[in-house]
PDB file of C-alpha atoms in Angstrom:
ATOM      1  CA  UNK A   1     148.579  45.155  73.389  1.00 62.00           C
ATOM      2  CA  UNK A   2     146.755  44.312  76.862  1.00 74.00           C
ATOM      3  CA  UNK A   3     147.255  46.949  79.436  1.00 91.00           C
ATOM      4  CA  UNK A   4     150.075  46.774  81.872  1.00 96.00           C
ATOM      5  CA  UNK A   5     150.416  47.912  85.290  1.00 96.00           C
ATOM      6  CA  UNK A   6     152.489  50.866  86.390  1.00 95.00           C
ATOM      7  CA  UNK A   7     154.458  50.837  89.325  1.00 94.00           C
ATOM      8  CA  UNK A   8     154.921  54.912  90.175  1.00 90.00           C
ATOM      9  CA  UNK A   9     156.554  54.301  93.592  1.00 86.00           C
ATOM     10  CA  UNK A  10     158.122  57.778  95.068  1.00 84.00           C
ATOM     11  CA  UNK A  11     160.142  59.597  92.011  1.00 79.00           C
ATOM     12  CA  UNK A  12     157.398  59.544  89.802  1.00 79.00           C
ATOM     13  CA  UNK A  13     154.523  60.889  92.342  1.00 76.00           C
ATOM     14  CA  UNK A  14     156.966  63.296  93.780  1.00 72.00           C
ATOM     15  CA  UNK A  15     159.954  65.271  92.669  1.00 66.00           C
ATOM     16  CA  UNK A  16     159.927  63.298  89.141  1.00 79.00           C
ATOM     17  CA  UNK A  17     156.333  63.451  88.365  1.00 84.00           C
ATOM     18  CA  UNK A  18     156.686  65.053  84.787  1.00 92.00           C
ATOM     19  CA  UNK A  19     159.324  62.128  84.200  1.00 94.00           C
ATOM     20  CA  UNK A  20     156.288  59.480  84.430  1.00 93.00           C
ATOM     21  CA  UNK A  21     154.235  62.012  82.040  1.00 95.00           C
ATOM     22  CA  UNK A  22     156.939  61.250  79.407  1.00 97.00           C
ATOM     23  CA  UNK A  23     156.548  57.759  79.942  1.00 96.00           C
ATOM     24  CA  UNK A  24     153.285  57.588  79.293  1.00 96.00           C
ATOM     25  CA  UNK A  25     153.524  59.853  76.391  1.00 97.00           C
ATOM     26  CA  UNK A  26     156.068  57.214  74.835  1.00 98.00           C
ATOM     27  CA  UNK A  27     154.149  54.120  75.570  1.00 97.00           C
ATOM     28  CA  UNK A  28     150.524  56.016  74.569  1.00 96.00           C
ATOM     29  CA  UNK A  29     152.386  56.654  71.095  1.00 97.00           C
ATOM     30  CA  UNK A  30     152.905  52.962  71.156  1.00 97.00           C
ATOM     31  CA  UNK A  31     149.275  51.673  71.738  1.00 96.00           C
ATOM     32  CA  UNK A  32     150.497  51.033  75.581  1.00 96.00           C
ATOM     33  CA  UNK A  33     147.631  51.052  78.114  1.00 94.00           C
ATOM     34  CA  UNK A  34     148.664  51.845  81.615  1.00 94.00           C
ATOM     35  CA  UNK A  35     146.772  50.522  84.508  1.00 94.00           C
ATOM     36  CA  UNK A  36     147.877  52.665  87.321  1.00 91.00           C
ATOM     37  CA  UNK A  37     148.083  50.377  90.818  1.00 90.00           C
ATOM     38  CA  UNK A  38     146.616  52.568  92.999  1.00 83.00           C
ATOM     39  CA  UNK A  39     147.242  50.016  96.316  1.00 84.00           C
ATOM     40  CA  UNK A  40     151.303  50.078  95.634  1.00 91.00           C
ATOM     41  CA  UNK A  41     153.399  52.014  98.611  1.00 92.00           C
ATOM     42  CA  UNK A  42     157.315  52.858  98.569  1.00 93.00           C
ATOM     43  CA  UNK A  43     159.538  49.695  98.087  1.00 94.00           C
ATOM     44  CA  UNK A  44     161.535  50.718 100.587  1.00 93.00           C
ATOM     45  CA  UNK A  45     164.730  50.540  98.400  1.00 87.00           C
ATOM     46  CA  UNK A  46     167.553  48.940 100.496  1.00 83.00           C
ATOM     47  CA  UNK A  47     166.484  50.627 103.633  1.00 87.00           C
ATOM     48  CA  UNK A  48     163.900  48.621 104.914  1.00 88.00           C
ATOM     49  CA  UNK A  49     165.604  45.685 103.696  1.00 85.00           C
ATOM     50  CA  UNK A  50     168.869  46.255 105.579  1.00 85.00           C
ATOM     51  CA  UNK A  51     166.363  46.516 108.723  1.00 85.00           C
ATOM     52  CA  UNK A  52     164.558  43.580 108.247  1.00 93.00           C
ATOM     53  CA  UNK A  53     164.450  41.311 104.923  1.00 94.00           C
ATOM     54  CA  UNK A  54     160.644  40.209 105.628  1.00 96.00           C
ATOM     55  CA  UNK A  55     159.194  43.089 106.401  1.00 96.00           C
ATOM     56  CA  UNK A  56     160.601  44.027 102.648  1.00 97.00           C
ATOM     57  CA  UNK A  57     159.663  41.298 101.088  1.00 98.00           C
ATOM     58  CA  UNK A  58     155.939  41.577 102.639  1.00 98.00           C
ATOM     59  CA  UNK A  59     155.671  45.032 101.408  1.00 97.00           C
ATOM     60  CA  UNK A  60     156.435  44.222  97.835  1.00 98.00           C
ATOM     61  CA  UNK A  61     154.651  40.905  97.797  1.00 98.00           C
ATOM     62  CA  UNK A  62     151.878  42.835  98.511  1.00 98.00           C
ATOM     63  CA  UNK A  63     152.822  45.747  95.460  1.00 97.00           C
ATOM     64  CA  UNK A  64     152.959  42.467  93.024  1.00 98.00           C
ATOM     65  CA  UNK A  65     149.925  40.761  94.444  1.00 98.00           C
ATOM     66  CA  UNK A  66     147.951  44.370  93.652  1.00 96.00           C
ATOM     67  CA  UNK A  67     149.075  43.870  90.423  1.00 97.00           C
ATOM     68  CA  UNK A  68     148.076  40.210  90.589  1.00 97.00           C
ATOM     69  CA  UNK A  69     144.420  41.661  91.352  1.00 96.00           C
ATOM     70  CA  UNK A  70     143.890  43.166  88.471  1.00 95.00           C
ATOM     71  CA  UNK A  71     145.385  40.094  86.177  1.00 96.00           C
ATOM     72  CA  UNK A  72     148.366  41.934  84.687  1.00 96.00           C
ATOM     73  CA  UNK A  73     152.091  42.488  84.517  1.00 97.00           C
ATOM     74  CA  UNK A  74     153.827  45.721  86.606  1.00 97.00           C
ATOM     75  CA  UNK A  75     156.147  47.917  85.197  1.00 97.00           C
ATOM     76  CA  UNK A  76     158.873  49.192  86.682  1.00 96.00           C
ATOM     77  CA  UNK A  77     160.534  52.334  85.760  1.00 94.00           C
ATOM     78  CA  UNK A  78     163.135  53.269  88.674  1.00 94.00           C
ATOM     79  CA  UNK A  79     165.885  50.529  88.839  1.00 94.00           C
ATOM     80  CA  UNK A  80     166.240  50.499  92.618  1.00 93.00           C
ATOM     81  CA  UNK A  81     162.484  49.769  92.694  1.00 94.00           C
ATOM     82  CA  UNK A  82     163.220  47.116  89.958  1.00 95.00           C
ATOM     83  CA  UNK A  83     166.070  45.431  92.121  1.00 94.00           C
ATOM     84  CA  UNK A  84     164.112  45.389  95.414  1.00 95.00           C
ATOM     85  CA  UNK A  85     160.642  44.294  93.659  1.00 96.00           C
ATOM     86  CA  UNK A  86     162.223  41.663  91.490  1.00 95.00           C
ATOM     87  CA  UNK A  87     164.512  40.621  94.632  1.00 95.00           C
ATOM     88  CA  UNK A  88     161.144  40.226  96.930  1.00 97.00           C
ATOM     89  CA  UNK A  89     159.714  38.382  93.828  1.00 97.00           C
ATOM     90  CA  UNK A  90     162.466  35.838  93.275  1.00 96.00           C
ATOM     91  CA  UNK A  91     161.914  34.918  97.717  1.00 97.00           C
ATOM     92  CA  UNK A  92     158.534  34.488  97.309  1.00 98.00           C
ATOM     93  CA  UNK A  93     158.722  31.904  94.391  1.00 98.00           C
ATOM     94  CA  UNK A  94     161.065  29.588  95.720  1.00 97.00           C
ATOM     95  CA  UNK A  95     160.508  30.316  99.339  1.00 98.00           C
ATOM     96  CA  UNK A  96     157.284  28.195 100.378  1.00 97.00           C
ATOM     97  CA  UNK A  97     157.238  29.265 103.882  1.00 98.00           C
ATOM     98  CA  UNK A  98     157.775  33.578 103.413  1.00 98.00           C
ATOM     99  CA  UNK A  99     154.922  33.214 101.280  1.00 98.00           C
ATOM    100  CA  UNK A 100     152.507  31.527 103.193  1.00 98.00           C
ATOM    101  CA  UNK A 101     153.402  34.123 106.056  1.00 98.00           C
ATOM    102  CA  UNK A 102     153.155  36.876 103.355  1.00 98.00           C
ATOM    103  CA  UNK A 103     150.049  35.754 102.186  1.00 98.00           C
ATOM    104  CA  UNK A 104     148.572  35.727 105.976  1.00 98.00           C
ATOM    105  CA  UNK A 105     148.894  39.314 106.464  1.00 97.00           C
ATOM    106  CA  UNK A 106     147.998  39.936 103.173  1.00 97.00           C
ATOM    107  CA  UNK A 107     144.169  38.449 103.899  1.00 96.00           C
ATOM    108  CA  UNK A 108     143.939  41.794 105.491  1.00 94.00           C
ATOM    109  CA  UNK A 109     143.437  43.199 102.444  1.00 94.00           C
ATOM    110  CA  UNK A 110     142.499  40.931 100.058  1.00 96.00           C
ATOM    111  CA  UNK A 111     145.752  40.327  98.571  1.00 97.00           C
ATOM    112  CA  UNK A 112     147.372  37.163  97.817  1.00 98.00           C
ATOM    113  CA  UNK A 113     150.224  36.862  96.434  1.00 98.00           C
ATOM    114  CA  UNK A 114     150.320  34.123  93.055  1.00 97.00           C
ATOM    115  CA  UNK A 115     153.056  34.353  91.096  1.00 96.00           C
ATOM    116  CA  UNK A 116     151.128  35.174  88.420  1.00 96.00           C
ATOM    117  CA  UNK A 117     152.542  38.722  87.320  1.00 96.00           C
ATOM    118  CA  UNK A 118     155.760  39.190  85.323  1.00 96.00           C
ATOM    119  CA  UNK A 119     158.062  42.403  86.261  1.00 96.00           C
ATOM    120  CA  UNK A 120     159.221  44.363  83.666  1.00 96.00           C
ATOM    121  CA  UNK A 121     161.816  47.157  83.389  1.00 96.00           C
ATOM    122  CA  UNK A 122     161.563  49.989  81.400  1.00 96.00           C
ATOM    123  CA  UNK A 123     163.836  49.739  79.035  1.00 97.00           C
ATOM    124  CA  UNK A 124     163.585  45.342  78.359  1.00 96.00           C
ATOM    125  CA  UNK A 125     160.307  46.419  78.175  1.00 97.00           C
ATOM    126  CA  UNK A 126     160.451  48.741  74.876  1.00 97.00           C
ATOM    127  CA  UNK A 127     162.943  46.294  73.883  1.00 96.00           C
ATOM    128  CA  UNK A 128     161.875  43.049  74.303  1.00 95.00           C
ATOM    129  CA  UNK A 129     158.129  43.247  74.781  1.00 96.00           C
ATOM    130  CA  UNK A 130     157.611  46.164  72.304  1.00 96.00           C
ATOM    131  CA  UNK A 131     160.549  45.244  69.787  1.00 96.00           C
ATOM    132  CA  UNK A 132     162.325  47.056  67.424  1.00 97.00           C
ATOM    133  CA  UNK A 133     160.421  47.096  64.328  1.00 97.00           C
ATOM    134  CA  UNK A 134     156.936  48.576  66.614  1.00 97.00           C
ATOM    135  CA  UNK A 135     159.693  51.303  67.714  1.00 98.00           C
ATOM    136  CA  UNK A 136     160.979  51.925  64.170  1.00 98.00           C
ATOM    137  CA  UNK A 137     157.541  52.597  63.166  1.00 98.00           C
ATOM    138  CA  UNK A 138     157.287  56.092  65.651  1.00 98.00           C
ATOM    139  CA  UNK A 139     160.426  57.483  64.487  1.00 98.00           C
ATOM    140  CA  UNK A 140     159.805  60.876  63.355  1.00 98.00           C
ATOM    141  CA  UNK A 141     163.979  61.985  63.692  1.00 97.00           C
ATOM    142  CA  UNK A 142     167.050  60.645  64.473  1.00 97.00           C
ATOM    143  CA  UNK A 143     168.814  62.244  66.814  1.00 97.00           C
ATOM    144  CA  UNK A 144     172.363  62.438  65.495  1.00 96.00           C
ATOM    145  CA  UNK A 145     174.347  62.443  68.528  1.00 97.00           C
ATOM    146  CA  UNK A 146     176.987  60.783  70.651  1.00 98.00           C
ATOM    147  CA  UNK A 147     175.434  59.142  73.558  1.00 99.00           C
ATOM    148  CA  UNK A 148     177.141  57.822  76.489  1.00 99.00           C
ATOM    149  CA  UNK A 149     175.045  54.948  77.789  1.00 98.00           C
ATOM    150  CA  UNK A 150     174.949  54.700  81.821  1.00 98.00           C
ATOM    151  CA  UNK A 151     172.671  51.675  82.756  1.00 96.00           C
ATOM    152  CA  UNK A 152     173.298  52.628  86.742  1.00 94.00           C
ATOM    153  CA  UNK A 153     174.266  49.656  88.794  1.00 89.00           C
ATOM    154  CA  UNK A 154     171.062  48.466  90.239  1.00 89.00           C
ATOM    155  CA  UNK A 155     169.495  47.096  87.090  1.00 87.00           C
ATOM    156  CA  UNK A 156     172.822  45.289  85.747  1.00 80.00           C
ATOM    157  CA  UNK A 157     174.018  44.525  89.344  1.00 71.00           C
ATOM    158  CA  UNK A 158     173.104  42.077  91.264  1.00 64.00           C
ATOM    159  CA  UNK A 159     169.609  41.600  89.104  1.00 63.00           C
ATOM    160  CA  UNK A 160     171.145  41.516  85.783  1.00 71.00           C
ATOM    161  CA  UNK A 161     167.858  42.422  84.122  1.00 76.00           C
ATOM    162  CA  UNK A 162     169.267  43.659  81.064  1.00 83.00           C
ATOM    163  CA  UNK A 163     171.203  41.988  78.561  1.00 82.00           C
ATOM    164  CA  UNK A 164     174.783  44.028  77.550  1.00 83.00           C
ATOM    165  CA  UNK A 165     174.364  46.369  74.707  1.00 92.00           C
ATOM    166  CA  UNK A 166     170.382  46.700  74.871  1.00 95.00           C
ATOM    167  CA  UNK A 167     170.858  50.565  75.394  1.00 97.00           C
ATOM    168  CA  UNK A 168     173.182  50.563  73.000  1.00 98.00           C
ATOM    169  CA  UNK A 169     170.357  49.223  70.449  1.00 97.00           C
ATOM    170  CA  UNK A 170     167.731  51.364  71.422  1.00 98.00           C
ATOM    171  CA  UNK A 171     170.065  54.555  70.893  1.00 98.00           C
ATOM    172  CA  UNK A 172     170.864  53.475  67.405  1.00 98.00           C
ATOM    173  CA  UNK A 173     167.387  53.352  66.273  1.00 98.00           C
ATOM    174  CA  UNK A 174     166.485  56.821  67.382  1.00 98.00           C
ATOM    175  CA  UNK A 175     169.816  57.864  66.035  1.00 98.00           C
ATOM    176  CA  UNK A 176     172.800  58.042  68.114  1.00 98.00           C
ATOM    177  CA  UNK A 177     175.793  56.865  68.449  1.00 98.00           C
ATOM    178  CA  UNK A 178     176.933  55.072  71.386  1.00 99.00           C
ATOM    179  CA  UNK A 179     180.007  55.722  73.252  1.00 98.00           C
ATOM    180  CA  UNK A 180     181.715  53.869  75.259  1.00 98.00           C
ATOM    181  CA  UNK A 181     183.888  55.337  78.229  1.00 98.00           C
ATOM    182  CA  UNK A 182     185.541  54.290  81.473  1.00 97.00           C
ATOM    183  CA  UNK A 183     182.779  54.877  84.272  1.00 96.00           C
ATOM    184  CA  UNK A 184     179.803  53.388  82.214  1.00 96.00           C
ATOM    185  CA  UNK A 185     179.612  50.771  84.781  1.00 93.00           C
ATOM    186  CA  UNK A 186     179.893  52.557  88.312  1.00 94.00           C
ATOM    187  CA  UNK A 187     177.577  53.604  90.254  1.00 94.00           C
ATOM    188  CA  UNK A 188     176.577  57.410  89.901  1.00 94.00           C
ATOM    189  CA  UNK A 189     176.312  58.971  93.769  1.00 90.00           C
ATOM    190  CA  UNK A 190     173.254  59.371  94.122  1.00 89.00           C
ATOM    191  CA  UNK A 191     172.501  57.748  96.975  1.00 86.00           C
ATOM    192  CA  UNK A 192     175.350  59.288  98.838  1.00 88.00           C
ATOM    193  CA  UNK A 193     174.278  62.683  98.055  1.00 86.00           C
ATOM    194  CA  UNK A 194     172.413  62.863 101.666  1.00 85.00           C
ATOM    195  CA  UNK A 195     175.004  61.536 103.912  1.00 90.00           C
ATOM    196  CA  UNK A 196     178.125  62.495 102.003  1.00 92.00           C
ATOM    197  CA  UNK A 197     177.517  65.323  99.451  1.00 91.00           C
ATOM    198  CA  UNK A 198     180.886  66.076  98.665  1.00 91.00           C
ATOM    199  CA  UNK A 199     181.640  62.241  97.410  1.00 92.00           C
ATOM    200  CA  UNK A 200     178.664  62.027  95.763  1.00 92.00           C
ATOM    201  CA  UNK A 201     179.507  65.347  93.613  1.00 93.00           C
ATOM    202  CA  UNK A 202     183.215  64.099  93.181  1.00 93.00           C
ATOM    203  CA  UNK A 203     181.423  60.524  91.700  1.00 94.00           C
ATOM    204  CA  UNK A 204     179.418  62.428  89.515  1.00 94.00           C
ATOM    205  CA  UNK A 205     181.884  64.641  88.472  1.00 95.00           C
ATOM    206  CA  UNK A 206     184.188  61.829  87.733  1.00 95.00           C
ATOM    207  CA  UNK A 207     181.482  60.358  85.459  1.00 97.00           C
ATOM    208  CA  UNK A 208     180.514  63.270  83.652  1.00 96.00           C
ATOM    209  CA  UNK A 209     184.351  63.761  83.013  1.00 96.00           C
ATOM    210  CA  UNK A 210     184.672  60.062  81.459  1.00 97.00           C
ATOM    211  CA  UNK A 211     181.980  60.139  79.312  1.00 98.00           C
ATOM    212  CA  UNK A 212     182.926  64.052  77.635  1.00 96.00           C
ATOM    213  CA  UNK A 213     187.004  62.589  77.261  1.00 96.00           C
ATOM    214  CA  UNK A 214     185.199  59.980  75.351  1.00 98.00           C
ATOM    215  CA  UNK A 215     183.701  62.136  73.110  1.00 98.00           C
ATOM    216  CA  UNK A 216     179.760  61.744  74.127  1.00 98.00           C
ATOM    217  CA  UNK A 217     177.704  64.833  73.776  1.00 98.00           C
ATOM    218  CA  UNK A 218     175.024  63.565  75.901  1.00 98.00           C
ATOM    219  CA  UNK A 219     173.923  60.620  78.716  1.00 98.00           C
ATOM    220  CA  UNK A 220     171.184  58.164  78.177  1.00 99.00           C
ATOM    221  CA  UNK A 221     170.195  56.615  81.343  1.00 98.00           C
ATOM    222  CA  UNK A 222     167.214  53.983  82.151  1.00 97.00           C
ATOM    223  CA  UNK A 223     166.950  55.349  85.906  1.00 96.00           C
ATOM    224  CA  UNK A 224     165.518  58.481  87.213  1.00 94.00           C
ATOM    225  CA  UNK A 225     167.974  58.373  90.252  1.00 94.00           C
ATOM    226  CA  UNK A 226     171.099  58.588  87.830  1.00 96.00           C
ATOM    227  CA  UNK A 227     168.951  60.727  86.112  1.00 96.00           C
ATOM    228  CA  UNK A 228     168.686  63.041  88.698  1.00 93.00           C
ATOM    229  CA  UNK A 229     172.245  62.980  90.342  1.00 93.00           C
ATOM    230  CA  UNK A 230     173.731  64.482  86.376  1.00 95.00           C
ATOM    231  CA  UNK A 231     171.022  66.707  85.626  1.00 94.00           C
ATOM    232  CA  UNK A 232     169.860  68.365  88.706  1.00 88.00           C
ATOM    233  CA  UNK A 233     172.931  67.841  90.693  1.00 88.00           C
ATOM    234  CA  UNK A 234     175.771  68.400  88.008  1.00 88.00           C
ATOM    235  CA  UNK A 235     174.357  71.584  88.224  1.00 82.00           C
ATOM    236  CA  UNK A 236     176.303  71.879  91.626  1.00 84.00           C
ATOM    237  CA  UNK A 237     179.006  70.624  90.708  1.00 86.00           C
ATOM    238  CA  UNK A 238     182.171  72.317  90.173  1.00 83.00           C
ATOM    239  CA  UNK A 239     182.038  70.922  86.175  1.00 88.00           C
ATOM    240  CA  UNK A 240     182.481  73.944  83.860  1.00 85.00           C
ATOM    241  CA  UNK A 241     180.910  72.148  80.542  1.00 89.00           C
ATOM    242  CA  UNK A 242     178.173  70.659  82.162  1.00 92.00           C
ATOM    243  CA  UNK A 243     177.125  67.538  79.999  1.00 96.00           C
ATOM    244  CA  UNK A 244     173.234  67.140  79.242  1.00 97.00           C
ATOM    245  CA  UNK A 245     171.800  64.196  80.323  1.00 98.00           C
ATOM    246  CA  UNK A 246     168.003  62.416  78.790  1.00 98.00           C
ATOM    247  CA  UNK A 247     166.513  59.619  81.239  1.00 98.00           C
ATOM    248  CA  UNK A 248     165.650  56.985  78.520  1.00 98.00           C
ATOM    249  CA  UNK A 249     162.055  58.081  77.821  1.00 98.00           C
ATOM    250  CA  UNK A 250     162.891  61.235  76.911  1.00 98.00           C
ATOM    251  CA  UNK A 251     165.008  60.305  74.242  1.00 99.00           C
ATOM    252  CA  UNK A 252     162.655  57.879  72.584  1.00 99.00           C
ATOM    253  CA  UNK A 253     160.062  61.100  72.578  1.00 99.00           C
ATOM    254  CA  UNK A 254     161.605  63.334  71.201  1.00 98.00           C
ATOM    255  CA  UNK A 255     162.668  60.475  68.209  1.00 99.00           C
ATOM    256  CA  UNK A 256     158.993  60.236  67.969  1.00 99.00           C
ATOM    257  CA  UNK A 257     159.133  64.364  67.128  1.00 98.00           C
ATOM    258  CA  UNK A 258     157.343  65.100  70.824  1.00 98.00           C
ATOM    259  CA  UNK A 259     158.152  68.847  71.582  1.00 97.00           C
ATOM    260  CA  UNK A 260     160.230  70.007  74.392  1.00 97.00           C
ATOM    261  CA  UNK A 261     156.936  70.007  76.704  1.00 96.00           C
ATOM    262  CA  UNK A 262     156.012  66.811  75.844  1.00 97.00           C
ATOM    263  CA  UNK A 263     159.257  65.203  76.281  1.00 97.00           C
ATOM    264  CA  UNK A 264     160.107  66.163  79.654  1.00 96.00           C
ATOM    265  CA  UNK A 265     163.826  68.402  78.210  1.00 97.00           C
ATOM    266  CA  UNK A 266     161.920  71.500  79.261  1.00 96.00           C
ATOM    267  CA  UNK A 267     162.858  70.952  82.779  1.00 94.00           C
ATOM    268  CA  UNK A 268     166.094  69.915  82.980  1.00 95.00           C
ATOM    269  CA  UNK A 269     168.152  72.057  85.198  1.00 92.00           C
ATOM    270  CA  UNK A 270     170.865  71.568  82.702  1.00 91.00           C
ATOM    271  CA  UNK A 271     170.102  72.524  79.522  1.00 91.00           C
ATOM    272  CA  UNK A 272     169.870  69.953  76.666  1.00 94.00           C
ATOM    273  CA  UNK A 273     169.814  71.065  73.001  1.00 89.00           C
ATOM    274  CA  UNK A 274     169.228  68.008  70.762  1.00 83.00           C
TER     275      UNK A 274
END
């Protein structure tokens, strides 16, 4: 497969930097080159955007059009940086105007913005792009557990960029068993956590309460900020059973038999024993 771009943004340079080691571990098992776009900044998330829609769109015209330089796709592993890329993307292609304006400033620095480069998440990625039967192939062992899926709301809302169920699939081939449970689709707190702590724990708490009732022993989640709020801050919580949580990558390497180093469980603040 041609090498893809990889959009690290903030999580995975910072705080979550062994969570993008795991990714490449997964996608390295799966013949994946990663180009990493050196020129790509913070997208902002809905910060800038609330501020001033250009400005966000200009900054992420110019993290696609870096990608654009180098003639391939960007992947996208954080799904507010997904939803505020792909948003930015989506203006640009049917907005004639923004992008000639875009495209000034972006003379600056040799940039111009095309078109040219699809956006991929994560997990559409392994599924879609990938497929199945490549996946199949790496499967060392199934995981024999009960897995509550939790998508988090920026990739299925307002970008929709994942069908329904396509966590679901991915579980079953490295072994688990889906569960479904009241909260799946809420959002997880995260994001509150710095204004409003106390909501943000009573969200997560909720959550983590749903998915347990419903008999999962474990959450799968495509986003390192849902990641985050249940691992490292369920551990705050007043939750007695905590409930372990994998980001997805981490449960696709350790079905492809990568040790507890390798796939990122190691350093979970709560435990997970799988």
């Amino acid at each position: 497969m041609k090498k893809i771009g990889f959009y690290r943004g903030c999580c995975f340079q910072g705080l979550d930097f062994i969570l993008f080691e795991v990714i490449k571990n997964v996608l390295n098992r799966l013949g994946v080159e990663l180009s990493e776009i050196r020129k790509t900044v913070c997208c902002g998330g809905n910060v800038i955007d609330e501020e001033s829609r250009f400005l966000s769109v200009l900054i992420n015209g110019r993290n696609i059009a870096a990608a654009e330089k180098e003639n391939i796709d960007l992947l996208i592993s954080c799904n507010t940086c997904f939803m505020v890329i792909n948003r930015a993307k989506k203006i640009l292609d049917k907005n004639d105007e923004i992008r000639e304006k875009v495209n000034e400033t972006l003379k600056e620095e040799e940039l111009s913005y095309s078109g040219n480069s699809n956006l991929w998440h994560f997990l559409p990625f392994l599924t879609r792009k990938i497929g199945p039967n490549k996946i199949k192939k790496e499967i060392k062992r199934k995981l024999f557990v009960k897995m509550a899926p939790f998508y988090g709301c920026h990739l299925k809302y307002p970008e929709k960029a994942v069908k329904n169920g396509e966590l679901e699939r991915l579980m079953k081939i490295c072994g688990g068993t889906p569960v479904s449970f009241k909260e799946a689709d809420t959002c997880c707190g995260y994001h509150a956590i710095y204004t409003d702590r106390a909501t943000a724990f009573k969200k997560i708490e909720k959550i983590v309460s749903s998915a347990r009732n419903a008999g999962a022993e474990i959450i799968v989640t495509p986003c390192p900020l849902c990641f985050k709020a249940f691992d490292l801050y369920q551990a705050e919580t007043k939750i007695k059973e905590k409930l372990p949580v994998l980001f997805l990558p981490e449960m696709v390497a350790l079905a492809f038999g990568m040790d507890e180093t390798e796939s990122g469980i190691k350093y979970h603040k709560t435990p997970v024993k799988i």
